CSV table of C-alpha atoms and ligand atoms in Angstrom, one decimal:
chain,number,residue,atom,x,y,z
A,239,UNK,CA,-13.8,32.0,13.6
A,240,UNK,CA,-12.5,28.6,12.9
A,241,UNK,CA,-14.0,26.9,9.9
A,242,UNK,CA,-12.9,23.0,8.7
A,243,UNK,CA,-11.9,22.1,5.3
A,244,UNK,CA,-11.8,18.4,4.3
A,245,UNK,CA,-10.5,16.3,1.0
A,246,UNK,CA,-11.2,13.4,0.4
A,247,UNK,CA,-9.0,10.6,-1.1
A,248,UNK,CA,-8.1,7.2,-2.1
A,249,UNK,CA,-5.9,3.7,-1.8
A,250,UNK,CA,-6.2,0.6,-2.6
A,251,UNK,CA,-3.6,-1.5,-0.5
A,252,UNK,CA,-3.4,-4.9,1.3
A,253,UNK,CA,-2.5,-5.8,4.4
A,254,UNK,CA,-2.3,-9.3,7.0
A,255,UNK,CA,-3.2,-8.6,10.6
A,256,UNK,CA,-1.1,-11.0,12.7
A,257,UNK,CA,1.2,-11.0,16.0
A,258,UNK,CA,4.1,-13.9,15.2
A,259,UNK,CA,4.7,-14.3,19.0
A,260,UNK,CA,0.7,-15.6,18.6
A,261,UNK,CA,-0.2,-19.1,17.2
A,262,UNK,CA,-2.0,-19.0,13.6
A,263,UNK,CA,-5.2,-20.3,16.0
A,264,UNK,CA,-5.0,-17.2,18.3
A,265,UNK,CA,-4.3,-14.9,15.3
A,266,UNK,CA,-7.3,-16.0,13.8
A,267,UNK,CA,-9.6,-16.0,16.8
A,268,UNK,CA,-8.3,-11.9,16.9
A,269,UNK,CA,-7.6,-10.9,13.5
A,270,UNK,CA,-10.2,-13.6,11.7
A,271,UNK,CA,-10.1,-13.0,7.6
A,272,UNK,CA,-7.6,-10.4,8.3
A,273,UNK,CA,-4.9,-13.1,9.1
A,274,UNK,CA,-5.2,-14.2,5.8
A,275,UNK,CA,-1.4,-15.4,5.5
A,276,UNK,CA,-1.5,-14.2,1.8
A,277,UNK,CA,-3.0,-10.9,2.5
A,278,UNK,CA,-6.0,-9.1,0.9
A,279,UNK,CA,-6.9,-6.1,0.2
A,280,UNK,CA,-9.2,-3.2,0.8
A,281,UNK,CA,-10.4,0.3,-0.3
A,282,UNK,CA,-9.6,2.5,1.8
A,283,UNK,CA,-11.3,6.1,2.0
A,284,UNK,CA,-9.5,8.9,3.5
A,285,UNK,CA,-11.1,12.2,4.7
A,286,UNK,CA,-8.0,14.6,5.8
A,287,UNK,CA,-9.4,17.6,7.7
A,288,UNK,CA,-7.9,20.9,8.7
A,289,UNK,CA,-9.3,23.2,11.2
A,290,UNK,CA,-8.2,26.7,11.7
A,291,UNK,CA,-8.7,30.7,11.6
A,292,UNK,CA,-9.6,32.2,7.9
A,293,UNK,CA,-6.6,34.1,6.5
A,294,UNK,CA,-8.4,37.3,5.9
A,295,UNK,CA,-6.3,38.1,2.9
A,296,UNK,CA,-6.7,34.7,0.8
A,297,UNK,CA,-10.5,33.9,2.4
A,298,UNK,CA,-8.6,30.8,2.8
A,299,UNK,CA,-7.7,28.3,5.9
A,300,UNK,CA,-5.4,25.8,3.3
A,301,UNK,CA,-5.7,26.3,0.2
A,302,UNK,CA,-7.1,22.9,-0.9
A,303,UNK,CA,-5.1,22.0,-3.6
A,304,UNK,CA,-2.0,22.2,-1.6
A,305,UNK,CA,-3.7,19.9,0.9
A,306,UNK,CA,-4.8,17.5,-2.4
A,307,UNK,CA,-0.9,17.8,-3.4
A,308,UNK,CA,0.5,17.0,0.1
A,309,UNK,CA,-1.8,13.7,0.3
A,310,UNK,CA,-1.6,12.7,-3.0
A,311,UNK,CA,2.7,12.8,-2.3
A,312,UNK,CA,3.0,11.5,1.3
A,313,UNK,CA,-0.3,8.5,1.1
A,314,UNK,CA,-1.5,7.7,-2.4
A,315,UNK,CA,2.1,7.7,-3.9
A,316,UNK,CA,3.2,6.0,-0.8
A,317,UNK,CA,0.4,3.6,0.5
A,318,UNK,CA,-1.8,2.9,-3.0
A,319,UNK,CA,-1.4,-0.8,-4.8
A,320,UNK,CA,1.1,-1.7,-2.1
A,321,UNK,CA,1.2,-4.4,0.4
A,322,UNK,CA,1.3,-2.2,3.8
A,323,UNK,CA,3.4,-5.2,5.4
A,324,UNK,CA,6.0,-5.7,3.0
A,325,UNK,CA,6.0,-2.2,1.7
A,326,UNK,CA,5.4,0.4,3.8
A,327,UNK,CA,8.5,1.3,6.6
A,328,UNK,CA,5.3,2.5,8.8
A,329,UNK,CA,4.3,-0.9,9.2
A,330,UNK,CA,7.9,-2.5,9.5
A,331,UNK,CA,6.8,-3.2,13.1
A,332,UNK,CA,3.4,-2.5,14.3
A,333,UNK,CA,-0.2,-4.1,12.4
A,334,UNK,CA,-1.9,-2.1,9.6
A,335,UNK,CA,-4.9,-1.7,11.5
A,336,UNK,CA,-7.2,1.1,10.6
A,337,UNK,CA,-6.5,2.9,13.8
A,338,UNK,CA,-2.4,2.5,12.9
A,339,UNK,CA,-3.0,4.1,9.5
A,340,UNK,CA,-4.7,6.6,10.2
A,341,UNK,CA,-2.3,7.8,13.1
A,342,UNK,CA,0.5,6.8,10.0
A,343,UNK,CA,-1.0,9.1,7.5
A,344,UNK,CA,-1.5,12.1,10.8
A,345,UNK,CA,2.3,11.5,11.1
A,346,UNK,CA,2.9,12.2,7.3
A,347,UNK,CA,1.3,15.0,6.8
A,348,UNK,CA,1.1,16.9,9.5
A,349,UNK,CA,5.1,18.5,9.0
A,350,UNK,CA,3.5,20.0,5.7
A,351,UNK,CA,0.5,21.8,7.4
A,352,UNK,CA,1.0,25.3,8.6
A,353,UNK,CA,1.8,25.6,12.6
A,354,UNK,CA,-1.8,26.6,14.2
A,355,UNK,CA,-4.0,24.4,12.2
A,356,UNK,CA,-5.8,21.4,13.2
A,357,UNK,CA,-5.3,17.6,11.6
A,358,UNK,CA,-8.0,15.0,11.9
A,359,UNK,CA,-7.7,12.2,9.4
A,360,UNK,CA,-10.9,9.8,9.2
A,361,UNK,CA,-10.0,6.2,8.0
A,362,UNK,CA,-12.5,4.0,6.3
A,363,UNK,CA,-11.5,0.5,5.9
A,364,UNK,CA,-15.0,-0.2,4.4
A,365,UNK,CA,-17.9,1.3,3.7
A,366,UNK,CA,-19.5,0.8,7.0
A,367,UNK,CA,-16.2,0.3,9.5
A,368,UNK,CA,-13.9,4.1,9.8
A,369,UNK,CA,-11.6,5.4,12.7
A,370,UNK,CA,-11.0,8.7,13.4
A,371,UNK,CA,-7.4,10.6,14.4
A,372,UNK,CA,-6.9,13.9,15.6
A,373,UNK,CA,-3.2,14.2,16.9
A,374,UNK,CA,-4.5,15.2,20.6
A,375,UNK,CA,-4.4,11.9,22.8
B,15,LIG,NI1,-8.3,-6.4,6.5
């Protein structure tokens, strides 16, 4: 029996979507507000999620304060009040899209979760507009 356990979490954190091999008019057709050449922000909402067989002697599949200590260590102390762009060595080369976070924050944590489990990590840019990463494809 395989049974999910999720945590949610939090960032605040800015970001400028832009190629500089594109000219500021094709960035902005693309990237609109988010090639904002002096950044912005948003608040982000993260929903890490591990999948996996119950440990029959803890009733547990992570204990979830370990998986609240692993993300608070390896996103929120890493990502939260910075500029991703600037910052963050994730971003040193590729955009701070929601779909590249979320694979970033997949590659951060999943060293610290046990071999056999499953890692999906949903990404919500805003309220209304989330990507989903699962490691498979
Ligand atoms: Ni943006």
């Amino acid at each position: 029996m395989k049974v999910t356990v999720s945590r949610k979490a939090h960032f605040n954190a800015a970001h400028r979507l832009y190629r500089e091999d594109w000219s500021m008019a094709k960035n902005d057709a693309v990237f609109g507000k988010c090639n904002n050449p002096n950044y912005h922000g948003h608040n982000y909402e993260l929903i890490a999620s591990v999948t996996g067989s119950v440990d029959p002697v803890t009733g547990f599949v992570i204990d979830v304060k370990v998986l609240k200590d692993l993300i608070k260590i390896h996103v929120e102390d890493a990502f939260d009040h910075k500029n991703l762009n600037l910052d963050v060595k994730d971003f040193k080369d590729i955009n701070p899209t929601a779909e590249n976070i979320a694979i970033a924050i997949h590659n951060r944590l999943l060293p610290h979760i046990s071999t056999g489990l499953e890692l999906s990590i949903t990404l919500y840019e805003t309220p209304r507009n989330f990507v989903t990463y699962d490691g498979k494809s």
